[in-house]
Short mmCIF file of C-alpha atoms (C1' of nucleotides) in Angstrom, two decimals:
data_model
loop_
_atom_site.label_atom_id
_atom_site.label_comp_id
_atom_site.label_asym_id
_atom_site.label_seq_id
_atom_site.Cartn_x
_atom_site.Cartn_y
_atom_site.Cartn_z
CA MET A 1 0.00 0.00 0.00
CA GLU A 2 1.56 3.25 -1.15
CA SER A 3 -0.20 5.29 1.47
CA SER A 4 1.02 3.50 4.57
CA HIS A 5 2.86 6.56 5.80
CA ARG A 6 -0.40 8.46 6.15
CA ASN A 7 -2.52 8.19 9.21
CA LEU A 8 -5.61 6.05 9.31
CA THR A 9 -8.17 8.77 8.75
CA GLN A 10 -6.39 10.05 5.67
CA GLN A 11 -6.11 6.57 4.24
CA VAL A 12 -9.84 6.11 4.54
CA VAL A 13 -10.45 9.54 3.01
CA HIS A 14 -8.26 8.49 0.11
CA GLU A 15 -9.95 5.13 -0.40
CA LEU A 16 -13.48 6.48 -0.26
CA GLY A 17 -12.61 9.55 -2.31
CA LYS A 18 -11.17 7.36 -5.05
CA LYS A 19 -14.26 5.17 -5.11
CA ILE A 20 -16.63 8.11 -5.30
CA LEU A 21 -14.73 9.85 -8.08
CA GLN A 22 -14.47 6.62 -10.03
CA GLY A 23 -18.20 6.24 -9.81
CA ASN A 24 -18.33 3.19 -7.54
CA TYR A 25 -21.16 4.95 -5.76
CA LYS A 26 -23.70 6.71 -7.92
CA ILE A 27 -24.96 10.17 -7.12
CA GLY A 28 -27.66 10.10 -4.45
CA GLU A 29 -26.68 6.57 -3.50
CA ARG A 30 -25.90 5.62 0.08
CA LEU A 31 -22.41 4.68 1.13
CA PRO A 32 -22.07 1.98 3.79
CA SER A 33 -23.11 3.27 7.20
CA GLU A 34 -20.53 4.40 9.73
CA ALA A 35 -20.78 1.04 11.44
CA ASP A 36 -20.20 -0.84 8.19
CA LEU A 37 -17.26 1.35 7.26
CA CYS A 38 -15.71 0.66 10.66
CA GLN A 39 -15.94 -3.04 9.96
CA GLN A 40 -14.72 -2.83 6.37
CA PHE A 41 -11.64 -0.81 7.28
CA ASN A 42 -11.33 -2.38 10.71
CA ILE A 43 -11.06 0.96 12.44
CA SER A 44 -12.87 2.87 15.17
CA ARG A 45 -15.83 5.15 14.67
CA THR A 46 -13.62 8.14 15.47
CA ALA A 47 -11.41 7.56 12.45
CA THR A 48 -14.36 6.72 10.25
CA ARG A 49 -16.32 9.79 11.20
CA GLU A 50 -13.34 12.09 10.73
CA ALA A 51 -12.87 10.68 7.24
CA VAL A 52 -16.53 11.22 6.46
CA LYS A 53 -16.30 14.78 7.71
CA MET A 54 -13.31 15.49 5.48
CA LEU A 55 -15.11 14.19 2.41
CA THR A 56 -18.10 16.28 3.43
CA ALA A 57 -15.85 19.33 3.59
CA LYS A 58 -14.70 18.59 0.06
CA GLY A 59 -18.30 18.60 -1.08
CA LEU A 60 -18.50 14.95 -2.08
CA ILE A 61 -20.93 13.52 0.45
CA SER A 62 -23.53 14.46 2.99
CA SER A 63 -24.42 12.61 6.18
CA ARG A 64 -27.61 12.87 8.17
CA PRO A 65 -29.18 10.82 10.93
CA ARG A 66 -31.34 7.98 9.72
CA GLN A 67 -30.59 8.89 6.09
CA GLY A 68 -26.97 7.79 6.19
CA ILE A 69 -24.05 8.91 4.08
CA THR A 70 -24.95 9.83 0.51
CA VAL A 71 -23.07 11.06 -2.53
CA VAL A 72 -24.21 14.57 -3.39
CA GLU A 73 -24.68 16.03 -6.86
CA SER A 74 -21.42 16.48 -8.70
CA LYS A 75 -21.97 20.21 -9.05
CA HIS A 76 -21.17 20.45 -5.35
CA TRP A 77 -17.85 18.62 -5.65
CA ASN A 78 -14.82 20.82 -5.08
CA LEU A 79 -13.16 19.94 -8.34
CA PHE A 80 -10.35 22.38 -7.61
CA ASP A 81 -9.33 20.56 -4.47
CA VAL A 82 -5.95 18.90 -4.98
CA ASP A 83 -7.13 15.57 -3.61
CA VAL A 84 -10.30 15.50 -5.66
CA LEU A 85 -8.33 16.29 -8.81
CA ASN A 86 -5.91 13.48 -8.12
CA TRP A 87 -8.75 11.06 -7.48
CA ILE A 88 -10.12 11.98 -10.89
CA LEU A 89 -6.75 11.14 -12.42
CA LEU A 90 -6.68 7.74 -10.73
CA GLY A 91 -9.54 6.80 -13.01
CA LYS A 92 -8.95 6.45 -16.71
CA PRO A 93 -8.71 9.99 -18.08
CA ASP A 94 -10.16 10.15 -21.57
CA LEU A 95 -9.88 12.71 -24.33
CA TYR A 96 -12.98 14.49 -23.10
CA LEU A 97 -11.39 15.13 -19.73
CA LEU A 98 -8.29 16.36 -21.52
CA ARG A 99 -10.43 18.73 -23.55
CA HIS A 100 -12.15 20.05 -20.44
CA PHE A 101 -8.79 20.68 -18.81
CA LEU A 102 -7.45 22.43 -21.88
CA GLN A 103 -10.51 24.63 -22.21
CA LEU A 104 -10.04 25.93 -18.70
CA ARG A 105 -6.28 26.22 -19.03
CA LEU A 106 -6.74 28.30 -22.14
CA ALA A 107 -9.03 30.71 -20.35
CA LEU A 108 -6.78 30.99 -17.33
CA GLU A 109 -3.33 31.06 -18.79
CA ALA A 110 -4.02 33.66 -21.46
CA GLU A 111 -5.38 36.08 -18.88
CA ALA A 112 -2.60 35.17 -16.46
CA ALA A 113 -0.11 36.24 -19.12
CA TYR A 114 -2.07 39.47 -19.56
CA LEU A 115 -1.96 40.17 -15.84
CA ALA A 116 1.70 39.18 -15.61
CA ALA A 117 2.48 41.84 -18.20
CA LEU A 118 0.74 44.37 -15.97
CA TYR A 119 1.78 43.33 -12.50
CA ALA A 120 4.86 41.09 -12.61
CA SER A 121 7.60 42.08 -10.18
CA ASP A 122 11.28 41.78 -11.02
CA ASP A 123 11.41 38.55 -9.06
CA ASP A 124 8.44 37.22 -10.99
CA LEU A 125 10.22 37.93 -14.27
CA ILE A 126 13.35 36.21 -13.04
CA ALA A 127 11.32 33.17 -12.08
CA ILE A 128 9.75 32.94 -15.54
CA ALA A 129 13.14 33.40 -17.20
CA SER A 130 14.74 30.66 -15.12
CA ALA A 131 11.87 28.30 -15.90
CA LEU A 132 12.41 29.01 -19.58
CA ALA A 133 16.10 28.26 -19.13
CA ARG A 134 15.16 24.91 -17.67
CA MET A 135 12.91 24.26 -20.67
CA LYS A 136 15.78 25.04 -23.00
CA ASN A 137 17.99 22.58 -21.15
CA ALA A 138 15.19 20.07 -21.38
CA THR A 139 15.23 20.27 -25.17
CA ASN A 140 18.86 19.12 -24.89
CA GLY A 141 17.93 16.40 -22.45
CA MET A 142 19.69 18.19 -19.61
CA ASP A 143 16.57 18.74 -17.56
CA ASP A 144 13.19 17.07 -17.19
CA THR A 145 10.77 18.39 -19.80
CA HIS A 146 7.70 17.85 -17.69
CA GLU A 147 9.12 19.47 -14.57
CA ALA A 148 10.35 22.45 -16.54
CA ASP A 149 6.98 22.82 -18.23
CA ILE A 150 5.22 22.87 -14.87
CA ALA A 151 7.69 25.39 -13.50
CA TYR A 152 7.06 27.70 -16.43
CA HIS A 153 3.28 27.62 -16.18
CA GLN A 154 3.41 28.10 -12.42
CA SER A 155 5.75 31.06 -12.72
CA VAL A 156 3.38 32.88 -15.08
CA LEU A 157 0.43 32.25 -12.76
CA SER A 158 2.42 33.55 -9.82
CA ALA A 159 3.35 36.65 -11.80
CA SER A 160 -0.34 37.49 -12.23
CA ASN A 161 -0.26 38.53 -8.58
CA ASN A 162 -3.87 37.44 -8.26
CA PRO A 163 -4.48 35.00 -5.39
CA PHE A 164 -7.17 33.16 -7.32
CA PHE A 165 -4.92 32.51 -10.27
CA ILE A 166 -2.16 31.51 -7.90
CA GLN A 167 -4.43 29.04 -6.16
CA LEU A 168 -5.10 27.43 -9.53
CA LYS A 169 -1.47 26.40 -9.91
CA ASN A 170 -2.48 23.04 -8.48
CA PHE A 171 -5.13 22.69 -11.12
CA ILE A 172 -2.81 23.60 -13.97
CA THR A 173 -0.17 21.18 -12.73
CA THR A 174 -2.69 18.37 -12.65
CA ALA A 175 -3.94 19.33 -16.09
CA LEU A 176 -0.38 19.10 -17.37
CA LYS A 177 -0.09 15.62 -15.91
CA VAL A 178 -3.12 14.55 -17.93
CA ASN A 179 -1.60 16.14 -20.98
CA LEU A 180 1.49 14.03 -20.48
CA ARG A 181 -0.52 10.82 -20.63
CA PHE A 182 -1.84 11.60 -24.08
CA THR A 183 0.98 13.36 -25.80
CA ASN A 184 4.24 11.58 -26.30
CA ARG A 185 5.88 14.68 -27.57
CA MET A 186 8.72 14.75 -30.03
CA ILE A 187 11.64 17.02 -29.21
CA ALA A 188 10.63 19.11 -32.22
CA VAL A 189 7.26 19.86 -30.70
CA THR A 190 8.89 20.87 -27.48
CA VAL A 191 11.21 23.27 -29.26
CA ALA A 192 8.29 24.95 -30.99
CA GLU A 193 6.47 25.26 -27.68
CA TYR A 194 9.58 26.63 -26.07
CA GLN A 195 9.78 29.37 -28.67
CA ALA A 196 6.13 30.26 -28.12
CA HIS A 197 6.76 30.61 -24.41
CA VAL A 198 9.79 32.78 -25.01
CA ASP A 199 7.66 35.08 -27.13
CA ILE A 200 5.06 35.34 -24.39
CA TYR A 201 7.78 36.08 -21.86
CA GLU A 202 9.10 38.89 -24.04
CA HIS A 203 5.66 40.45 -24.19
CA ILE A 204 5.32 40.18 -20.44
CA LYS A 205 8.74 41.76 -19.91
CA ASN A 206 7.90 44.57 -22.33
CA LYS A 207 4.62 45.25 -20.49
CA LYS A 208 2.49 44.38 -23.52
CA PRO A 209 -0.51 42.64 -21.92
CA GLN A 210 -2.64 42.30 -25.03
CA ALA A 211 0.27 40.85 -27.03
CA ALA A 212 1.02 38.37 -24.26
CA PHE A 213 -2.64 37.43 -24.07
CA ASP A 214 -2.93 36.91 -27.81
CA ALA A 215 0.26 34.88 -28.03
CA ALA A 216 -0.83 32.59 -25.19
CA MET A 217 -4.28 32.25 -26.68
CA VAL A 218 -2.98 31.27 -30.13
CA THR A 219 -0.75 28.56 -28.68
CA GLN A 220 -3.50 27.07 -26.58
CA ARG A 221 -6.17 27.20 -29.27
CA ALA A 222 -3.78 25.26 -31.49
CA THR A 223 -3.30 22.58 -28.84
CA LEU A 224 -7.02 22.41 -28.27
CA ALA A 225 -7.64 22.06 -32.00
CA ILE A 226 -5.45 18.96 -32.09
CA VAL A 227 -7.42 17.37 -29.27
CA ASN A 228 -10.70 18.27 -30.93
CA GLU A 229 -9.52 16.56 -34.11
CA GLN A 230 -8.60 13.46 -32.15
CA ILE A 231 -12.01 13.42 -30.54
CA ALA A 232 -13.71 13.91 -33.90
CA ALA A 233 -11.72 11.00 -35.34
CA LEU A 234 -12.61 8.87 -32.35
CA GLU A 235 -16.30 9.62 -32.66
CA GLN A 236 -16.27 8.84 -36.37
CA GLU A 237 -14.59 5.56 -35.60
CA LYS A 238 -17.34 4.73 -33.16
CA GLN A 239 -19.92 5.56 -35.79
CA HIS A 240 -18.34 3.05 -38.17
CA LYS A 241 -18.45 0.34 -35.55
CA VAL A 242 -22.18 0.88 -35.16
CA MET B 1 -26.79 33.36 16.55
CA GLU B 2 -27.76 32.88 12.92
CA SER B 3 -26.19 29.46 12.73
CA SER B 4 -28.10 27.79 15.54
CA HIS B 5 -29.80 25.38 13.13
CA ARG B 6 -26.48 23.80 12.22
CA ASN B 7 -24.93 21.11 14.32
CA LEU B 8 -22.13 21.81 16.74
CA THR B 9 -19.27 20.69 14.53
CA GLN B 10 -20.37 22.90 11.67
CA GLN B 11 -20.77 25.89 13.95
CA VAL B 12 -17.19 25.50 15.13
CA VAL B 13 -16.00 25.07 11.53
CA HIS B 14 -17.76 28.30 10.69
CA GLU B 15 -16.36 30.23 13.64
CA LEU B 16 -12.78 29.10 13.15
CA GLY B 17 -12.97 29.45 9.38
CA LYS B 18 -14.13 33.03 9.72
CA LYS B 19 -11.34 33.86 12.14
CA ILE B 20 -8.68 32.35 9.92
CA LEU B 21 -9.88 34.09 6.77
CA GLN B 22 -10.15 37.39 8.60
CA GLY B 23 -6.56 37.03 9.68
CA ASN B 24 -7.10 36.54 13.41
CA TYR B 25 -4.46 33.85 13.21
CA LYS B 26 -1.41 34.60 11.12
CA ILE B 27 0.03 32.08 8.69
CA GLY B 28 2.19 29.53 10.47
CA GLU B 29 0.74 30.53 13.80
CA ARG B 30 -0.74 27.98 16.18
CA LEU B 31 -4.42 27.90 16.91
CA PRO B 32 -5.49 26.95 20.44
CA SER B 33 -4.93 23.25 21.11
CA GLU B 34 -7.76 20.76 20.88
CA ALA B 35 -8.16 20.92 24.65
CA ASP B 36 -8.34 24.72 24.63
CA LEU B 37 -10.85 24.76 21.79
CA CYS B 38 -13.03 22.32 23.73
CA GLN B 39 -13.05 24.74 26.64
CA GLN B 40 -13.58 27.87 24.55
CA PHE B 41 -16.56 26.41 22.70
CA ASN B 42 -17.64 24.26 25.62
CA ILE B 43 -17.88 21.13 23.49
CA SER B 44 -16.40 17.66 23.44
CA ARG B 45 -13.17 16.61 21.79
CA THR B 46 -15.19 14.69 19.22
CA ALA B 47 -16.86 17.81 17.86
CA THR B 48 -13.65 19.82 18.07
CA ARG B 49 -11.59 17.27 16.19
CA GLU B 50 -14.19 16.86 13.47
CA ALA B 51 -14.22 20.62 12.95
CA VAL B 52 -10.44 20.66 12.74
CA LYS B 53 -10.51 17.86 10.19
CA MET B 54 -13.00 19.73 8.04
CA LEU B 55 -10.86 22.85 8.03
CA THR B 56 -7.87 20.65 7.20
CA ALA B 57 -9.82 19.24 4.26
CA LYS B 58 -10.42 22.77 3.03
CA GLY B 59 -6.67 23.39 3.10
CA LEU B 60 -6.69 26.03 5.83
CA ILE B 61 -4.88 24.30 8.66
CA SER B 62 -2.66 21.38 9.50
CA SER B 63 -2.56 19.44 12.74
CA ARG B 64 0.26 17.25 13.95
CA PRO B 65 1.18 15.73 17.29
CA ARG B 66 3.24 17.97 19.52
CA GLN B 67 3.16 20.72 16.89
CA GLY B 68 -0.51 21.51 17.34
CA ILE B 69 -2.91 23.10 14.89
CA THR B 70 -1.32 25.63 12.58
CA VAL B 71 -2.52 27.87 9.77
CA VAL B 72 -0.90 26.77 6.52
CA GLU B 73 0.31 29.02 3.70
CA SER B 74 -2.53 30.71 1.88
CA LYS B 75 -1.55 29.12 -1.40
CA HIS B 76 -2.94 25.89 -0.01
CA TRP B 77 -6.31 27.37 0.86
CA ASN B 78 -9.16 26.12 -1.30
CA LEU B 79 -10.33 29.56 -2.34
CA PHE B 80 -12.94 28.01 -4.60
CA ASP B 81 -14.68 26.28 -1.73
CA VAL B 82 -18.08 27.87 -1.13
CA ASP B 83 -17.49 28.18 2.60
CA VAL B 84 -14.05 29.68 2.24
CA LEU B 85 -15.36 32.21 -0.26
CA ASN B 86 -18.13 33.24 2.08
CA TRP B 87 -15.71 33.59 4.98
CA ILE B 88 -13.69 35.94 2.81
CA LEU B 89 -16.79 38.04 2.22
CA LEU B 90 -17.51 38.25 5.95
CA GLY B 91 -14.41 40.40 6.17
CA LYS B 92 -14.39 43.82 4.62
CA PRO B 93 -13.98 43.32 0.87
CA ASP B 94 -11.91 46.10 -0.63
CA LEU B 95 -11.42 47.29 -4.20
CA TYR B 96 -8.42 44.99 -4.58
CA LEU B 97 -10.52 41.95 -3.86
CA LEU B 98 -13.11 43.21 -6.32
CA ARG B 99 -10.39 43.58 -8.92
CA HIS B 100 -9.13 40.05 -8.30
CA PHE B 101 -12.63 38.71 -8.68
CA LEU B 102 -13.20 40.66 -11.88
CA GLN B 103 -9.92 39.52 -13.38
CA LEU B 104 -10.87 35.91 -12.94
CA ARG B 105 -14.46 36.43 -14.02
CA LEU B 106 -13.23 38.05 -17.20
CA ALA B 107 -11.06 35.07 -18.02
CA LEU B 108 -13.77 32.57 -17.25
CA GLU B 109 -16.88 34.17 -18.62
CA ALA B 110 -15.44 35.11 -22.00
CA GLU B 111 -14.32 31.54 -22.63
CA ALA B 112 -17.57 30.21 -21.21
CA ALA B 113 -19.40 32.25 -23.84
CA TYR B 114 -17.06 30.82 -26.49
CA LEU B 115 -17.78 27.28 -25.35
CA ALA B 116 -21.49 27.94 -25.06
CA ALA B 117 -21.51 28.95 -28.73
CA LEU B 118 -19.94 25.58 -29.52
CA TYR B 119 -21.69 23.22 -27.18
CA ALA B 120 -24.94 24.75 -25.86
CA SER B 121 -27.94 22.45 -26.06
CA ASP B 122 -31.41 23.72 -26.87
CA ASP B 123 -32.24 23.63 -23.19
CA ASP B 124 -29.12 25.63 -22.39
CA LEU B 125 -30.21 28.31 -24.89
CA ILE B 126 -33.67 28.43 -23.39
CA ALA B 127 -32.16 28.88 -19.92
CA ILE B 128 -30.05 31.81 -21.09
CA ALA B 129 -33.00 33.38 -22.88
CA SER B 130 -35.22 33.12 -19.83
CA ALA B 131 -32.53 34.63 -17.64
CA LEU B 132 -32.32 37.52 -20.08
CA ALA B 133 -36.08 37.90 -19.89
CA ARG B 134 -35.78 38.20 -16.13
CA MET B 135 -33.12 40.86 -16.57
CA LYS B 136 -35.41 42.81 -18.86
CA ASN B 137 -38.16 42.64 -16.27
CA ALA B 138 -35.63 43.76 -13.70
CA THR B 139 -35.00 46.98 -15.62
CA ASN B 140 -38.71 47.67 -15.17
CA GLY B 141 -38.54 46.77 -11.51
CA MET B 142 -40.56 43.61 -12.07
CA ASP B 143 -37.81 41.25 -10.99
CA ASP B 144 -34.76 41.43 -8.77
CA THR B 145 -31.80 42.77 -10.74
CA HIS B 146 -29.23 40.90 -8.73
CA GLU B 147 -31.01 37.54 -8.89
CA ALA B 148 -31.56 37.91 -12.62
CA ASP B 149 -27.92 38.83 -13.12
CA ILE B 150 -26.79 35.73 -11.26
CA ALA B 151 -29.19 33.55 -13.23
CA TYR B 152 -27.81 34.88 -16.50
CA HIS B 153 -24.16 34.30 -15.63
CA GLN B 154 -24.92 30.84 -14.31
CA SER B 155 -26.83 29.88 -17.41
CA VAL B 156 -23.90 30.77 -19.66
CA LEU B 157 -21.50 28.77 -17.50
CA SER B 158 -23.85 25.80 -17.59
CA ALA B 159 -24.07 26.07 -21.36
CA SER B 160 -20.30 25.64 -21.64
CA ASN B 161 -20.92 21.99 -20.85
CA ASN B 162 -17.57 21.86 -19.10
CA PRO B 163 -17.75 20.53 -15.52
CA PHE B 164 -14.96 22.80 -14.36
CA PHE B 165 -16.71 25.92 -15.59
CA ILE B 166 -19.93 24.65 -14.11
CA GLN B 167 -18.28 24.13 -10.74
CA LEU B 168 -17.20 27.75 -10.82
CA LYS B 169 -20.79 28.97 -10.76
CA ASN B 170 -20.41 29.28 -6.99
CA PHE B 171 -17.38 31.45 -7.45
CA ILE B 172 -19.04 33.72 -10.00
CA THR B 173 -22.09 34.10 -7.80
CA THR B 174 -19.94 35.15 -4.89
CA ALA B 175 -18.01 37.52 -7.10
CA LEU B 176 -21.27 39.11 -8.16
CA LYS B 177 -22.20 39.60 -4.52
CA VAL B 178 -18.98 41.55 -3.98
CA ASN B 179 -19.73 43.56 -7.07
CA LEU B 180 -23.05 44.51 -5.56
CA ARG B 181 -21.41 45.97 -2.50
CA PHE B 182 -19.40 48.42 -4.52
CA THR B 183 -21.64 49.36 -7.38
CA ASN B 184 -24.96 50.94 -6.71
CA ARG B 185 -25.97 50.64 -10.29
CA MET B 186 -28.26 53.06 -12.01
CA ILE B 187 -31.05 51.60 -14.08
CA ALA B 188 -29.33 53.12 -17.12
CA VAL B 189 -26.22 51.06 -16.53
CA THR B 190 -28.29 47.95 -16.16
CA VAL B 191 -29.98 48.59 -19.48
CA ALA B 192 -26.62 48.94 -21.22
CA GLU B 193 -25.42 45.73 -19.60
CA TYR B 194 -28.60 44.01 -20.59
CA GLN B 195 -28.04 44.94 -24.23
CA ALA B 196 -24.48 43.60 -24.06
CA HIS B 197 -25.74 40.30 -22.72
CA VAL B 198 -28.37 40.08 -25.43
CA ASP B 199 -25.65 40.53 -28.03
CA ILE B 200 -23.59 37.76 -26.49
CA TYR B 201 -26.63 35.53 -26.43
CA GLU B 202 -27.23 36.15 -30.14
CA HIS B 203 -23.65 35.15 -30.91
CA ILE B 204 -24.04 32.00 -28.85
CA LYS B 205 -27.31 31.13 -30.57
CA ASN B 206 -25.75 31.73 -33.99
CA LYS B 207 -22.80 29.48 -33.13
CA LYS B 208 -20.26 32.28 -33.41
CA PRO B 209 -17.81 31.44 -30.60
CA GLN B 210 -15.21 34.08 -31.38
CA ALA B 211 -17.83 36.83 -31.61
CA ALA B 212 -19.34 35.73 -28.31
CA PHE B 213 -15.90 35.65 -26.73
CA ASP B 214 -14.99 39.12 -27.99
CA ALA B 215 -18.29 40.64 -26.92
CA ALA B 216 -17.98 39.20 -23.42
CA MET B 217 -14.38 40.30 -23.20
CA VAL B 218 -15.11 43.89 -24.19
CA THR B 219 -17.85 44.21 -21.59
CA GLN B 220 -15.71 42.82 -18.82
CA ARG B 221 -12.61 44.82 -19.68
CA ALA B 222 -14.74 47.95 -19.50
CA THR B 223 -15.98 47.03 -16.04
CA LEU B 224 -12.47 46.21 -14.94
CA ALA B 225 -11.21 49.55 -16.28
CA ILE B 226 -13.66 51.38 -14.03
CA VAL B 227 -12.44 49.53 -10.97
CA ASN B 228 -8.82 50.16 -11.94
CA GLU B 229 -9.59 53.88 -12.16
CA GLN B 230 -11.17 53.81 -8.73
CA ILE B 231 -8.13 52.08 -7.32
CA ALA B 232 -5.82 54.56 -9.00
CA ALA B 233 -7.80 57.44 -7.52
CA LEU B 234 -7.68 55.81 -4.11
CA GLU B 235 -3.95 55.32 -4.26
CA GLN B 236 -3.38 58.88 -5.32
CA GLU B 237 -5.50 60.03 -2.42
CA LYS B 238 -3.35 58.00 -0.07
CA GLN B 239 -0.25 59.59 -1.55
CA HIS B 240 -1.63 63.03 -0.73
CA LYS B 241 -2.30 62.10 2.85
CA VAL B 242 1.33 61.03 3.25
"C1'" DT C 1 30.94 18.26 20.47
"C1'" DG C 2 27.57 15.24 19.47
"C1'" DA C 3 25.04 11.10 19.82
"C1'" DA C 4 21.78 8.61 22.47
"C1'" DC C 5 18.33 8.88 25.70
"C1'" DT C 6 14.43 10.62 28.44
"C1'" DC C 7 10.55 13.37 29.00
"C1'" DA C 8 6.58 16.13 28.25
"C1'" DT C 9 3.17 17.88 25.06
"C1'" DT C 10 -0.08 17.31 21.63
"C1'" DT C 11 -2.56 14.94 18.33
"C1'" DA C 12 -4.28 10.04 16.81
"C1'" DT C 13 -7.02 6.21 17.80
"C1'" DC C 14 -10.07 3.23 20.36
"C1'" DA C 15 -14.16 1.91 23.13
"C1'" DT C 16 -18.51 2.86 25.10
"C1'" DA C 17 -22.57 5.28 26.23
"C1'" DC C 18 -26.25 8.29 25.36
"C1'" DA C 19 -28.75 12.06 22.69
"C1'" DA C 20 -30.96 13.80 18.55
"C1'" DT C 21 -32.95 13.20 14.13
"C1'" DT C 22 -36.06 11.28 11.10
"C1'" DA C 23 -38.10 7.69 7.82
"C1'" DA C 24 -41.28 4.26 8.25
"C1'" DG C 25 -44.58 1.72 10.37
"C1'" DT C 26 -48.78 1.45 13.66
"C1'" DA C 27 -52.79 2.46 16.00
"C1'" DG C 28 -56.72 5.09 16.72
"C1'" DA C 29 -60.25 8.40 15.64
"C1'" DT C 30 -63.45 10.03 12.41
"C1'" DA D 1 -60.88 4.43 4.02
"C1'" DT D 2 -57.89 8.00 5.38
"C1'" DC D 3 -55.97 11.19 8.02
"C1'" DT D 4 -53.63 12.25 12.29
"C1'" DA D 5 -50.85 11.21 16.06
"C1'" DC D 6 -47.99 8.16 18.16
"C1'" DT D 7 -44.36 4.69 18.40
"C1'" DT D 8 -40.39 2.51 16.84
"C1'" DA D 9 -36.04 1.61 14.88
"C1'" DA D 10 -32.04 2.98 12.25
"C1'" DT D 11 -28.44 6.18 11.82
"C1'" DT D 12 -25.69 9.96 12.74
"C1'" DG D 13 -24.32 13.51 16.49
"C1'" DT D 14 -22.04 14.36 20.90
"C1'" DA D 15 -19.73 13.31 25.22
"C1'" DT D 16 -16.23 11.00 28.08
"C1'" DG D 17 -12.23 8.55 29.38
"C1'" DA D 18 -8.39 5.84 28.30
"C1'" DT D 19 -4.31 4.59 25.64
"C1'" DA D 20 -1.10 4.96 21.56
"C1'" DA D 21 1.95 7.45 18.59
"C1'" DA D 22 4.65 11.33 17.10
"C1'" DT D 23 7.93 14.77 17.99
"C1'" DG D 24 10.32 18.92 19.83
"C1'" DA D 25 13.20 19.98 23.68
"C1'" DG D 26 16.03 19.15 27.08
"C1'" DT D 27 19.66 15.89 29.44
"C1'" DT D 28 23.03 12.74 30.02
"C1'" DC D 29 27.10 10.60 28.88
"C1'" DA D 30 31.01 9.26 25.95
#
DNA sequence: TGAACTCATTTATCATACAATTAAGTAGAT
DNA sequence: ATCTACTTAATTGTATGATAAATGAGTTCA
């Protein structure tokens, strides 16, 4: 068990969270009662209840006397919670999830670039530059592409100096992980992306918000277009099977 | 006490959450120990611990043996949690918070309009249209402006058919509440806004994503510009005082 | 100096008991 | 029959007390 270092409550939170996000319990359905959960996990009511409370706090379930523990509507789920996001990833992410992630990333990252051009401090600029340096090394195999990519995107979000954008760094990082599962990128692709990011950085440094926004938007719409094509191809394939 | 209908645990969650978000405990600082909290609220350890766990699940605090209960860095806070957002509002929202909200709304709502133009179902379109009808009534005083406004924004987000955008309906609603505190809108303004929303709706209905995006973007940048001016004026005023 | 040990503090977990809530069933009146 | 009021049982909510585990800080000893 990979989670043996965590305490009991957190392990149960993890197990139940995974099951809920993977659809083992349908919406509105009852989970096992506290007593049953105690038996299943062989733990005390204290630990069980604390786990239930944590999942409640994340908006996944609701517990009431006599009614038991039920899965609430998915619109109440805190999809931007790090744990919830990771539980989603433990399932089998499909192209539709990838598209949803990209759609939100597009919206966020373009405006983050815009705001960075307006509000980035000197330190923020240095952070972006050093992330870009790592990306360049990565194209030569001297650094990890994925790590460098994450560092770059996080540095731009930080430079927006908006706490809400900053909080979404978790989300973006997770979205990039999903990306990684679908795109086995060639070095060539990475170089092109690197150049695009350099351009955005220049706009940010030169305090040209609209230019930074547009550049980021173009890059992301292109990525999204590729995924949309893949989905279209997939759906056509399904049609043929039927 | 307005929260007397809630159970004990949730009341404590609310009280502590408020205090943390209002800055009564600094980041890294220790909250009272479990034992102290039991005394302060005059409740059992069970209730106290469950409250602590819920706040932990929302990313506000961390509790470890010997170290106690500490406020974690704000970058870990789940700012998109409904409760956390409301605790923020219980403070005294300033123009900077309003700006942060608007910056994110701008990013989200423009792209939501784009996606709505691509993916809105017939029902989605009907929902937007009926929200617009409510807004029109509101300009005649026949419906509540604020409620109608919320309904409109929510209907566009729903029409994006992206679960992440849909989850952010809570956020947008809260952001609109903050808006309300600062802008005592004239009817005239509302009429102008109404027309802008009608235009966006037409673009969505006609499946013109880019047009919908641009229209939404223009409206929001204008709103943001006003707030930026107010902030600039405020900062200049402060300069004079010094 | 520093490594090993002890100790005290605080959270983590367990066990048990009772209270509160509420869905569902039951009895009684009309 | 059916509506109301009552009873019951299932489930979570809260309280209490005891013990375990983690860990920072001090203490001893080589």
